[in-house]
Coordinates of C-alpha atoms in Angstrom, one line a residue:
X3 CA 80.1 -34.7 191.6
X4 CA 82.9 -32.1 191.9
X5 CA 80.0 -29.7 193.1
X6 CA 78.9 -31.0 195.5
X7 CA 81.7 -31.7 196.7
X8 CA 83.3 -27.7 196.7
X9 CA 79.1 -27.1 198.6
X10 CA 80.5 -29.3 201.5
X11 CA 83.9 -27.9 201.6
X12 CA 82.7 -24.9 201.9
X13 CA 80.2 -25.0 204.6
X14 CA 83.3 -26.8 206.5
X15 CA 85.2 -23.9 205.8
X16 CA 82.5 -22.0 207.2
X17 CA 81.3 -23.6 210.1
X18 CA 85.5 -24.0 210.9
X19 CA 85.3 -20.0 210.8
X20 CA 82.2 -19.6 212.7
X21 CA 83.2 -22.1 215.7
X22 CA 86.8 -20.1 216.0
X23 CA 85.9 -16.6 216.6
X24 CA 82.9 -18.0 219.3
X25 CA 79.6 -17.2 216.9
X26 CA 78.0 -20.6 216.2
X27 CA 75.8 -22.2 219.4
X28 CA 77.0 -23.7 222.5
X29 CA 78.7 -26.9 222.8
X30 CA 76.2 -30.3 223.7
X31 CA 77.9 -33.5 225.3
X32 CA 76.6 -37.1 225.4
X33 CA 77.7 -39.2 228.6
X34 CA 79.0 -42.3 227.3
X35 CA 80.6 -45.2 229.5
X36 CA 83.8 -47.0 230.0
X37 CA 84.3 -50.3 232.6
X38 CA 86.8 -51.6 233.9
X39 CA 87.8 -54.1 237.6
X40 CA 90.5 -52.9 239.8
X41 CA 90.7 -56.8 241.1
X42 CA 89.6 -59.2 238.8
X43 CA 91.2 -62.2 239.8
X44 CA 89.4 -64.7 240.8
X45 CA 90.0 -68.9 242.0
X46 CA 87.8 -72.0 240.2
X47 CA 85.0 -72.1 242.8
X48 CA 85.2 -69.5 244.7
X49 CA 82.2 -67.1 246.2
X50 CA 83.3 -63.8 246.0
X51 CA 82.9 -60.1 245.4
X52 CA 84.4 -58.4 242.0
X53 CA 84.2 -54.5 241.7
X54 CA 83.5 -53.0 238.4
X55 CA 84.5 -48.7 238.5
X56 CA 82.2 -46.5 235.9
X57 CA 83.6 -44.1 234.2
X58 CA 81.3 -41.4 231.8
X59 CA 83.6 -40.0 229.4
X60 CA 81.3 -37.0 227.3
X61 CA 82.1 -36.8 223.7
X62 CA 80.6 -33.7 221.1
X63 CA 77.5 -34.5 220.6
X64 CA 73.4 -33.8 220.4
X65 CA 73.9 -33.8 223.9
X66 CA 73.6 -31.2 227.2
X67 CA 76.0 -28.6 228.2
X68 CA 76.8 -31.1 231.1
X69 CA 77.2 -34.6 229.9
X70 CA 75.0 -35.9 232.8
X71 CA 74.1 -39.4 232.0
X72 CA 70.8 -39.9 234.9
X73 CA 68.6 -42.9 236.1
X74 CA 72.5 -44.3 235.3
X75 CA 71.4 -48.5 236.2
X76 CA 74.4 -50.9 235.8
X77 CA 74.8 -54.9 235.2
X78 CA 76.9 -58.1 234.4
X79 CA 76.4 -60.2 231.5
X80 CA 79.2 -62.8 231.9
X81 CA 79.2 -63.5 228.2
X82 CA 80.2 -67.4 228.3
X83 CA 83.2 -66.4 231.7
X84 CA 82.7 -69.4 233.9
X85 CA 81.5 -67.7 236.1
X86 CA 77.9 -67.0 237.6
X87 CA 76.9 -62.8 238.8
X88 CA 74.5 -63.2 241.5
X89 CA 73.7 -59.9 242.0
X90 CA 71.2 -58.6 239.7
X91 CA 71.3 -54.1 238.2
X92 CA 71.9 -51.9 240.4
X93 CA 70.9 -48.3 240.0
X94 CA 73.3 -45.8 240.2
X95 CA 71.6 -42.6 239.6
X96 CA 73.3 -39.5 238.1
X97 CA 76.6 -40.1 237.4
X98 CA 78.1 -36.7 235.7
X99 CA 80.8 -36.7 232.7
X100 CA 84.1 -37.7 234.2
X101 CA 83.1 -39.5 237.5
X102 CA 83.6 -42.7 238.3
X103 CA 81.3 -45.2 239.7
X104 CA 82.0 -48.1 241.3
X105 CA 79.4 -50.8 241.2
X106 CA 80.0 -54.3 243.3
X107 CA 78.9 -57.8 242.3
X108 CA 78.3 -61.1 243.7
X109 CA 79.7 -63.7 241.5
X110 CA 80.7 -67.3 242.1
X111 CA 83.2 -69.4 239.7
X112 CA 82.2 -72.8 238.4
X113 CA 84.6 -75.4 240.2
X114 CA 86.4 -76.5 237.1
X115 CA 87.0 -73.1 235.2
X116 CA 90.5 -73.2 233.4
X117 CA 92.4 -70.9 234.2
X118 CA 92.2 -68.2 231.9
X119 CA 91.2 -64.3 230.4
X120 CA 88.1 -63.2 229.7
X121 CA 85.1 -61.0 228.4
X122 CA 82.3 -60.1 230.3
X123 CA 80.1 -57.3 228.7
X124 CA 79.2 -54.7 231.1
X125 CA 75.4 -53.6 230.5
X126 CA 75.0 -50.1 231.4
X127 CA 71.0 -48.1 230.5
X128 CA 71.3 -43.7 231.1
X129 CA 69.1 -41.1 230.1
X130 CA 70.0 -37.6 229.1
X131 CA 68.6 -34.4 227.5
X132 CA 69.8 -33.9 224.4
X133 CA 69.5 -29.9 222.6
X134 CA 66.3 -29.6 222.2
X135 CA 65.0 -30.9 225.9
X136 CA 64.6 -34.5 224.7
X137 CA 64.5 -36.7 228.2
X138 CA 67.4 -39.6 225.1
X139 CA 67.7 -43.4 226.5
X140 CA 70.3 -44.9 225.3
X141 CA 72.8 -48.9 226.3
X142 CA 76.4 -48.9 226.5
X143 CA 78.2 -52.1 226.6
X144 CA 81.9 -51.7 227.6
X145 CA 84.0 -55.0 228.5
X146 CA 86.1 -55.5 231.4
X147 CA 88.4 -59.0 231.8
X148 CA 88.1 -61.8 234.2
X149 CA 91.3 -63.3 235.3
X150 CA 90.1 -66.9 236.2
X151 CA 94.1 -68.1 238.8
X152 CA 96.3 -70.8 238.2
X153 CA 96.7 -72.1 241.6
X154 CA 96.1 -74.5 244.9
X155 CA 92.1 -75.2 245.1
X156 CA 91.3 -77.7 247.9
X157 CA 88.0 -79.3 249.3
X158 CA 86.4 -81.0 252.2
X159 CA 85.5 -84.9 251.4
X160 CA 84.6 -85.9 254.0
X161 CA 84.2 -85.3 258.1
X162 CA 84.2 -87.9 260.5
X163 CA 84.4 -87.9 264.2
X164 CA 84.1 -89.2 268.0
X165 CA 82.8 -85.9 269.5
X166 CA 79.7 -87.0 271.5
X167 CA 77.7 -83.9 274.1
X168 CA 79.7 -83.2 276.8
X169 CA 82.9 -85.0 276.1
X170 CA 86.2 -84.9 274.7
X171 CA 87.0 -86.1 271.0
X172 CA 89.1 -86.3 268.2
X173 CA 87.1 -84.5 264.4
X174 CA 89.2 -86.1 261.0
X175 CA 88.9 -83.6 257.8
X176 CA 89.4 -85.7 254.5
X177 CA 90.9 -82.8 252.1
X178 CA 91.7 -82.0 248.9
X179 CA 94.2 -79.8 246.9
X180 CA 92.3 -80.3 243.4
X181 CA 95.1 -76.9 241.9
X182 CA 98.2 -77.1 242.1
X183 CA 101.1 -78.2 244.3
X184 CA 102.8 -76.4 247.4
X185 CA 104.2 -76.3 250.0
X186 CA 104.5 -75.4 253.7
X187 CA 100.4 -76.1 253.7
X188 CA 98.3 -74.9 257.0
X189 CA 94.6 -75.9 257.7
X190 CA 92.9 -74.4 260.5
X191 CA 89.1 -75.0 261.5
X192 CA 86.8 -72.2 262.8
X193 CA 83.7 -73.5 264.9
X194 CA 80.6 -71.7 263.9
X195 CA 78.4 -73.4 267.1
X196 CA 79.3 -72.3 271.0
X197 CA 79.3 -75.3 271.7
X198 CA 81.7 -77.2 269.9
X199 CA 85.5 -75.9 270.7
X200 CA 88.8 -76.9 269.1
X201 CA 90.3 -77.2 273.4
X202 CA 90.2 -74.0 275.1
X203 CA 89.2 -72.1 271.5
X204 CA 86.9 -71.9 268.5
X205 CA 89.5 -72.6 266.8
X206 CA 92.8 -74.5 265.8
X207 CA 95.4 -75.6 263.7
X208 CA 97.9 -77.8 261.4
X209 CA 100.9 -77.6 260.4
X210 CA 100.7 -80.6 256.8
X211 CA 104.0 -79.5 255.0
X212 CA 103.8 -80.0 251.0
X213 CA 100.5 -80.5 249.9
X214 CA 100.8 -81.9 246.1
X215 CA 98.8 -81.7 243.5
X216 CA 95.4 -84.0 243.5
X217 CA 96.5 -85.8 246.6
X218 CA 94.4 -86.3 249.5
X219 CA 95.0 -85.4 253.6
X220 CA 93.4 -86.3 256.6
X221 CA 94.0 -83.8 259.1
X222 CA 92.6 -84.9 263.2
X223 CA 91.9 -81.8 266.1
X224 CA 91.3 -82.8 269.3
X225 CA 87.1 -81.6 269.6
X226 CA 85.0 -80.5 272.0
X227 CA 81.5 -80.9 272.5
X228 CA 79.4 -79.2 275.8
X229 CA 77.0 -80.6 277.4
X230 CA 74.2 -77.9 276.2
X231 CA 75.1 -79.4 272.4
X232 CA 72.9 -80.6 270.0
X233 CA 73.5 -83.6 267.9
X234 CA 72.4 -82.1 264.1
X235 CA 74.6 -80.1 261.8
X236 CA 77.1 -77.8 263.7
X237 CA 78.7 -75.2 260.8
X238 CA 82.9 -75.5 261.2
X239 CA 84.6 -73.9 258.5
X240 CA 87.9 -74.2 257.2
X241 CA 91.7 -72.3 255.5
X242 CA 93.8 -73.6 254.1
X243 CA 97.1 -71.6 254.1
X244 CA 100.1 -72.3 251.7
X245 CA 102.9 -71.1 249.2
X246 CA 103.0 -71.1 246.0
X247 CA 105.5 -71.7 244.1
X248 CA 106.7 -69.1 243.8
X249 CA 107.4 -68.3 247.5
X250 CA 103.8 -66.0 247.7
X251 CA 102.2 -67.5 250.7
X252 CA 98.0 -67.2 249.9
X253 CA 94.7 -68.6 252.4
X254 CA 92.2 -70.4 249.9
X255 CA 88.8 -69.6 250.2
X256 CA 86.7 -70.7 252.9
X257 CA 85.3 -73.9 253.3
X258 CA 81.7 -74.2 254.6
X259 CA 81.2 -77.6 256.5
X260 CA 79.8 -79.1 259.3
X261 CA 80.1 -82.0 261.9
X262 CA 77.1 -83.9 263.8
X263 CA 77.7 -84.6 268.1
X264 CA 77.0 -88.2 268.7
X265 CA 74.9 -88.2 271.4
X266 CA 75.5 -87.2 275.4
X267 CA 76.4 -90.9 277.3
X268 CA 73.5 -93.5 278.8
X269 CA 73.1 -96.2 279.4
X270 CA 69.7 -98.2 279.9
X271 CA 68.2 -101.0 282.0
X272 CA 65.9 -103.1 280.2
X273 CA 64.7 -107.3 281.5
X274 CA 63.8 -106.0 285.0
X275 CA 62.5 -108.5 288.1
X276 CA 62.0 -108.3 291.1
X277 CA 61.1 -110.2 294.3
X278 CA 60.9 -107.5 296.5
X279 CA 58.7 -107.9 299.7
X280 CA 57.2 -106.3 303.1
X281 CA 60.2 -108.0 305.7
X282 CA 61.8 -109.2 303.6
X283 CA 65.8 -109.0 301.8
X284 CA 65.2 -109.9 297.7
X285 CA 67.0 -109.4 294.7
X286 CA 66.0 -106.9 291.9
X287 CA 67.6 -108.5 288.9
X288 CA 67.8 -106.4 285.3
X289 CA 69.4 -106.3 282.5
X290 CA 72.7 -102.8 282.0
X291 CA 73.6 -102.1 278.4
X292 CA 76.6 -99.6 277.5
X293 CA 74.7 -97.8 274.6
X294 CA 76.8 -95.2 272.8
X295 CA 78.7 -94.1 272.1
X296 CA 81.5 -94.3 273.4
X297 CA 83.1 -97.6 276.4
X298 CA 82.4 -97.2 279.8
X299 CA 85.5 -98.0 281.4
X300 CA 85.4 -100.4 285.0
X301 CA 81.4 -98.7 285.3
X302 CA 79.8 -99.8 288.8
X303 CA 75.5 -99.7 289.1
X304 CA 74.1 -97.6 291.8
X305 CA 71.5 -96.9 293.7
X306 CA 70.3 -94.1 294.5
X307 CA 68.2 -93.3 297.8
X308 CA 64.4 -94.9 297.8
X309 CA 63.9 -93.7 301.1
X310 CA 64.1 -95.6 304.6
X311 CA 61.9 -98.2 304.2
X312 CA 63.6 -99.9 300.7
X313 CA 68.0 -99.7 301.4
X314 CA 70.2 -101.5 299.4
X315 CA 72.7 -104.5 301.0
X316 CA 75.3 -103.5 299.4
X317 CA 75.9 -99.3 298.0
X318 CA 77.2 -100.5 293.6
X319 CA 77.2 -103.1 291.7
X320 CA 80.1 -104.3 289.0
X321 CA 79.4 -104.0 285.8
X322 CA 83.2 -104.3 284.7
X323 CA 84.3 -102.2 281.1
X324 CA 81.5 -102.7 278.7
X325 CA 82.0 -101.3 274.5
X326 CA 79.2 -99.6 273.2
X327 CA 75.9 -102.1 272.2
X328 CA 77.6 -105.0 274.9
X329 CA 75.0 -106.1 278.1
X330 CA 75.6 -107.3 281.7
X331 CA 72.8 -109.0 283.6
X332 CA 73.4 -107.1 287.9
X333 CA 71.2 -109.2 290.7
X334 CA 71.4 -106.1 293.3
X335 CA 70.4 -107.3 296.7
X336 CA 67.5 -105.0 299.0
X337 CA 66.2 -105.3 301.6
X338 CA 62.4 -103.9 302.6
X339 CA 61.5 -103.3 306.0
X340 CA 58.5 -104.3 308.0
X341 CA 57.2 -101.1 308.1
X342 CA 56.9 -100.4 304.4
X343 CA 53.8 -100.0 302.4
X344 CA 53.5 -102.7 299.6
X345 CA 53.2 -101.4 296.0
X346 CA 54.8 -99.8 293.6
X347 CA 57.9 -97.8 293.7
X348 CA 60.3 -95.9 291.1
X349 CA 63.8 -97.0 291.6
X350 CA 66.5 -95.0 290.0
X351 CA 70.4 -96.2 289.4
X352 CA 73.4 -94.5 288.0
X353 CA 75.8 -95.7 286.1
X354 CA 79.8 -94.2 286.8
X355 CA 82.3 -95.5 284.7
X356 CA 85.6 -93.8 283.4
X357 CA 86.3 -91.6 279.5
X358 CA 89.0 -92.7 276.9
X359 CA 91.4 -90.0 279.7
X360 CA 90.6 -91.5 283.1
X361 CA 87.4 -89.0 284.2
X362 CA 85.5 -90.3 286.1
X363 CA 81.8 -89.7 284.4
X364 CA 78.0 -90.1 285.7
X365 CA 75.4 -91.3 283.0
X366 CA 71.8 -89.5 283.6
X367 CA 69.3 -91.5 286.2
X368 CA 68.9 -95.1 284.9
X369 CA 64.6 -95.3 286.3
X370 CA 62.2 -98.5 286.4
X371 CA 59.5 -99.5 288.3
X372 CA 58.6 -102.6 290.3
X373 CA 56.5 -103.3 292.2
X374 CA 56.7 -104.3 296.2
X375 CA 54.5 -107.5 296.7
X376 CA 53.0 -108.8 300.9
X377 CA 55.2 -111.3 301.9
X378 CA 53.3 -113.7 299.6
X379 CA 52.6 -113.5 296.0
X380 CA 51.4 -115.9 293.2
X381 CA 51.1 -114.8 289.3
X382 CA 49.0 -115.9 286.6
X383 CA 50.3 -118.2 283.6
X384 CA 48.9 -119.4 280.4
X385 CA 46.3 -118.5 280.8
X386 CA 43.0 -119.2 278.1
X387 CA 39.7 -119.2 277.6
X388 CA 37.1 -120.8 275.1
X389 CA 34.1 -119.0 275.9
X390 CA 31.2 -117.9 273.5
X391 CA 28.1 -116.3 274.2
X392 CA 24.7 -118.7 275.6
X393 CA 27.0 -121.8 275.7
X394 CA 28.9 -123.4 278.2
X395 CA 32.8 -122.7 278.7
X396 CA 36.6 -122.7 280.4
X397 CA 39.4 -121.3 281.8
X398 CA 41.8 -122.3 283.3
X399 CA 45.2 -121.3 283.7
X400 CA 48.3 -122.1 285.7
X401 CA 49.2 -120.2 289.8
X402 CA 51.8 -119.7 290.4
X403 CA 53.6 -119.5 293.9
X404 CA 55.9 -115.9 293.4
X405 CA 56.7 -116.5 296.9
X406 CA 58.8 -115.9 299.9
X407 CA 57.9 -118.9 301.0
X408 CA 55.8 -122.3 300.3
X409 CA 51.7 -122.6 301.7
X410 CA 49.4 -124.5 302.4
X411 CA 46.0 -126.0 301.3
X412 CA 46.0 -122.8 298.8
X413 CA 42.3 -122.4 297.4
X414 CA 42.2 -119.9 294.6
X415 CA 38.3 -119.0 293.3
X416 CA 36.9 -116.5 290.2
X417 CA 35.8 -113.5 291.2
X418 CA 33.2 -112.9 289.1
X419 CA 33.7 -112.0 286.0
X420 CA 30.5 -109.2 284.9
X421 CA 26.2 -110.0 284.3
X422 CA 25.5 -113.0 282.7
X423 CA 28.6 -115.1 283.5
X424 CA 28.1 -117.1 286.1
X425 CA 30.4 -120.7 287.2
X426 CA 29.1 -123.7 290.0
X427 CA 31.9 -124.1 291.2
X428 CA 33.9 -120.3 291.6
X429 CA 36.3 -122.5 293.8
X430 CA 39.3 -124.8 293.1
X431 CA 41.3 -126.3 295.5
X432 CA 45.8 -127.0 294.6
X433 CA 46.7 -128.0 298.2
X434 CA 50.3 -126.9 298.4
X435 CA 52.3 -125.3 296.9
X436 CA 56.1 -124.5 297.8
X437 CA 58.0 -121.2 296.1
X438 CA 58.3 -120.9 292.4
X439 CA 55.7 -124.1 292.3
X440 CA 53.3 -123.9 289.8
X441 CA 49.6 -125.8 289.7
X442 CA 46.5 -126.2 287.3
X443 CA 43.4 -124.8 287.9
X444 CA 40.2 -125.2 285.4
X445 CA 36.9 -123.5 285.6
X446 CA 33.3 -124.4 284.4
X447 CA 31.3 -120.8 282.9
X448 CA 28.6 -120.5 281.4
X449 CA 27.4 -117.3 279.5
X450 CA 23.7 -116.5 278.9
X451 CA 22.1 -115.7 275.9
X452 CA 21.4 -111.7 276.5
X453 CA 25.8 -111.3 276.7
X454 CA 27.0 -109.3 275.2
X455 CA 31.2 -110.8 273.0
X456 CA 34.0 -108.9 273.3
X457 CA 36.9 -108.6 276.5
X458 CA 36.2 -109.8 280.1
X459 CA 38.5 -109.4 283.1
X460 CA 39.1 -112.6 284.4
X461 CA 40.3 -112.2 288.4
X462 CA 40.8 -114.6 291.1
X463 CA 42.6 -114.4 295.1
X464 CA 44.2 -116.8 296.9
X465 CA 43.8 -118.8 299.7
X466 CA 45.8 -120.2 301.7
X467 CA 47.5 -120.6 305.1
X468 CA 50.9 -119.4 305.6
X469 CA 53.7 -121.3 307.7
X470 CA 51.8 -120.4 311.0
X471 CA 48.6 -122.4 309.9
X472 CA 47.1 -118.2 309.9
X473 CA 44.8 -117.6 307.2
X474 CA 46.1 -115.1 303.9
X475 CA 44.8 -113.7 301.2
X476 CA 46.1 -113.1 298.0
X477 CA 46.0 -109.3 296.4
X478 CA 43.3 -110.1 293.3
X479 CA 45.6 -111.5 290.4
X480 CA 44.0 -110.6 286.9
X481 CA 44.0 -112.1 283.5
X482 CA 42.2 -110.6 280.2
X483 CA 39.9 -113.2 278.7
X484 CA 37.6 -112.8 275.5
X485 CA 34.1 -114.0 275.3
X486 CA 33.0 -114.6 271.5
X487 CA 29.9 -114.2 269.7
X488 CA 26.9 -116.2 269.5
X489 CA 27.1 -118.6 267.0
X490 CA 24.7 -122.0 265.9
X491 CA 26.0 -125.1 266.9
X492 CA 25.4 -126.4 263.8
X493 CA 24.8 -125.5 259.6
X494 CA 22.1 -127.0 257.5
X495 CA 22.6 -127.1 254.0
X496 CA 20.3 -128.4 251.1
X497 CA 22.4 -131.0 249.0
X498 CA 19.0 -133.5 246.8
X499 CA 15.6 -131.8 248.4
X500 CA 13.4 -130.9 245.3
X501 CA 10.4 -133.4 245.4
X502 CA 7.6 -134.4 242.9
X503 CA 4.2 -133.4 243.2
X504 CA 2.9 -137.3 244.2
X505 CA 5.5 -138.5 244.5
X506 CA 8.0 -140.4 247.5
X507 CA 11.9 -139.6 247.6
X508 CA 14.7 -139.3 249.8
X509 CA 15.8 -135.5 250.7
X510 CA 19.8 -135.5 251.6
X511 CA 21.0 -132.3 253.8
X512 CA 24.7 -131.5 254.9
X513 CA 24.9 -131.6 258.6
X514 CA 28.4 -129.3 259.8
X515 CA 29.9 -128.8 264.1
X516 CA 30.5 -125.5 263.6
X517 CA 31.5 -125.9 267.7
X518 CA 34.3 -126.1 269.1
X519 CA 34.4 -129.9 270.7
X520 CA 33.2 -132.9 269.0
X521 CA 29.3 -134.2 269.2
X522 CA 27.9 -137.1 270.3
X523 CA 24.7 -139.2 269.9
X524 CA 23.4 -136.3 267.7
X525 CA 19.3 -136.9 266.6
X526 CA 18.0 -135.3 264.3
X527 CA 14.6 -134.5 263.9
X528 CA 12.4 -133.3 261.8
X529 CA 9.1 -131.8 260.6
X530 CA 6.8 -131.0 257.5
X531 CA 2.7 -130.0 257.3
X532 CA 0.3 -130.2 253.9
X533 CA 1.2 -131.3 251.8
X534 CA 4.3 -132.4 252.0
X535 CA 4.4 -135.4 255.3
X536 CA 7.4 -137.6 256.5
X537 CA 7.4 -141.5 256.1
X538 CA 10.8 -141.6 258.0
X539 CA 11.4 -138.1 259.9
X540 CA 14.4 -139.2 262.2
X541 CA 18.8 -139.6 261.2
X542 CA 21.2 -140.5 263.6
X543 CA 24.9 -139.6 263.3
X544 CA 26.8 -141.0 265.9
X545 CA 29.7 -137.8 266.1
X546 CA 30.8 -134.7 264.8
X547 CA 33.8 -133.6 265.4
X548 CA 34.2 -129.9 265.9
X549 CA 34.2 -128.2 262.2
X550 CA 34.1 -132.4 260.7
X551 CA 30.5 -132.7 258.3
X552 CA 28.1 -135.6 257.1
X553 CA 24.8 -136.0 255.4
X554 CA 21.2 -136.9 257.3
X555 CA 19.3 -138.5 254.9
X556 CA 15.1 -137.6 255.4
X557 CA 11.6 -139.7 253.2
X558 CA 9.0 -137.2 252.5
X559 CA 6.2 -136.9 250.7
X560 CA 4.0 -135.1 249.2
X561 CA 0.2 -135.1 247.4
X562 CA -1.2 -135.2 244.1
X563 CA -2.3 -131.5 243.8
X564 CA 0.5 -129.6 245.7
X565 CA 1.5 -126.5 244.1
X566 CA 5.0 -126.2 242.2
X567 CA 6.8 -124.1 245.2
X568 CA 8.8 -124.1 248.3
X569 CA 8.2 -125.7 251.4
X570 CA 9.9 -125.4 254.7
X571 CA 11.2 -128.4 256.7
X572 CA 12.2 -127.8 260.2
X573 CA 14.3 -129.6 262.1
X574 CA 15.7 -129.4 265.6
X575 CA 19.0 -131.8 267.2
X576 CA 19.8 -133.6 270.5
X577 CA 23.1 -134.2 271.3
X578 CA 25.2 -134.6 273.9
X579 CA 28.1 -132.2 275.0
X580 CA 32.2 -133.9 275.9
X581 CA 30.7 -133.4 279.7
X582 CA 28.2 -135.8 279.3
X583 CA 25.4 -133.5 279.1
X584 CA 22.5 -133.5 276.6
X585 CA 21.2 -130.5 274.7
X586 CA 19.0 -129.5 272.3
X587 CA 19.5 -127.0 269.2
X588 CA 17.9 -124.7 267.7
X589 CA 15.0 -125.7 265.1
X590 CA 16.5 -124.8 261.4
X591 CA 14.9 -124.2 258.5
X592 CA 15.9 -126.2 254.2
X593 CA 13.2 -125.4 251.2
X594 CA 12.2 -128.1 249.7
X595 CA 11.1 -128.0 246.0
X596 CA 8.4 -129.5 244.8
X597 CA 7.9 -129.7 240.5
X598 CA 5.5 -131.0 239.0
X599 CA 4.0 -134.8 238.7
X600 CA 4.7 -137.2 236.3
X601 CA 2.5 -139.8 234.2
X602 CA 2.7 -142.9 234.7
X603 CA 4.5 -143.9 231.3
X604 CA 7.3 -141.2 232.6
X605 CA 6.4 -138.6 229.3
X606 CA 5.1 -135.2 231.0
X607 CA 1.6 -133.1 228.8
X608 CA 3.3 -131.0 228.8
X609 CA 6.1 -132.5 226.3
X610 CA 3.4 -134.3 224.3
X611 CA 1.3 -131.0 224.2
X612 CA 4.7 -129.2 222.6
X613 CA 5.2 -132.3 220.0
X614 CA 2.3 -131.4 219.2
X615 CA 2.4 -127.7 218.3
X616 CA 4.8 -128.9 216.3
X617 CA 3.5 -130.8 214.0
X618 CA 0.4 -128.5 213.0
X619 CA 2.7 -125.5 212.2
X620 CA 5.0 -128.1 210.5
X621 CA 1.2 -129.4 208.4
X622 CA 0.3 -126.1 208.3
X623 CA 4.1 -124.8 206.1
X624 CA 4.0 -127.6 204.2
X625 CA 0.3 -126.8 203.2
X626 CA 0.8 -123.5 202.2
X627 CA 4.2 -123.3 200.0
X628 CA 2.1 -126.4 197.6
X629 CA -1.5 -125.0 197.9

């Protein structure tokens, strides 16, 4: 051991001497990195940048003459610190010995980060060439310190606004100090959209003074949305400038929030009706509703110009003050010139009102479509029909005289409904009918067997005499009626339809009225063929209500040699309809099931034969067993 130590000491002295005399190999440098963060103070809940300075402090070793590190890449490892690094690996290229190079990382500090100093790892990966010309890859992991400051922090809890498109209003923020108490606080709001302004500027500020920790303040600004603003969240940015307890003025991080303008002030026109006729003055009645978002003060409604033949009797109608959702009914008098053409017309109205600042405003036009009628008009009400293919029904309803005057000798004339649909009485006289008066009408209508089921247009015209005794004819009045598909009047179901060969017995059937009307004097007639005969082939039902069922019976006989199978029983029915017409139904068919004949003693040969087989089998078994 002592000898080895002595040898090592000798070698060390020799090496030192060679180095001192310059006779050894050239000095080599191995790159190495340290790091520091000049501005390392961050606020809880903030999104910020963290600048890191990297220093290549090469040391003597198995490196190269220059100590340069190549392909340098750097990243941050939170190492448990309350931050979230958003930036990945940053390439820095080559870093000479002694050089300092910056790298900037985007970080987010946790909202609930506790104040204090935290160590964060800086991962540096690099390459260099050693004395043998080989490329060496190394990783350095210096640490930097990040300090989470203890100070005021703010958050936006709520934003409320009554600003509507094209109008002014208040924007109110609920702001909470979730950090330390501050003084001389000033809240500033900055618009992030050109369609939102505060006064005549994109920003505004309010002094709020002292602000305790965990205290919430409501801060309001007068905002305005331009007429072209969209009704969607528009960005706003809030900052708080304040003084700390040390008298230092600081500004909070920018808080991002939004405001959604309410839609433009609107009104709605509903329940529109009119009694306008050529050459007459009449009212247009409607309901005007304030659809918001703000009240309408001292509102009036005015009709827009509609040509020279249709003019308002008065320029406007008062509505008063309407809160949001409140309605008012108007009866707007309008005069129609004698030269006007009847038919549909587009009417436009505007609502003039004062806003909360007593400024005169006007809504967008409210349009509606009404019909200008002739001097006389009618309408139909309560039109119903019970039409079905291959049947006769009725179409009935109420004729209403919509005025403006009464008529004499009015007749409702049914127009052709369609192929296969006809009536023997196309006219129905209602006589005199005052304005607003009503009269019932009814037409018998037959639908042929080949017609198609489905909706049909029911149309009538009214022929009448005016006050001068002149004959007039109304416009065509139409309603839709439905023709139902063809359906059998009756349905027939077997109840007891078995008959033994060589016997006579009664068969029972269930008869149902499938129609919509009560039927009377129903005579059922049965038809059979050999080997079945009818001893009683008729049955009578006095009446059968719609949807009701009853039973009918017939006496039938079958020959002894008849085969065991089903045989048809055919029936038809003669009946009376409610209007007295006698109809004959289609032919219906029900199966009659013939069973085997029975002997006079009532015991069938099949049963006797079966018993004999059983007895013979038993005897044979006994004989075999005991032989």
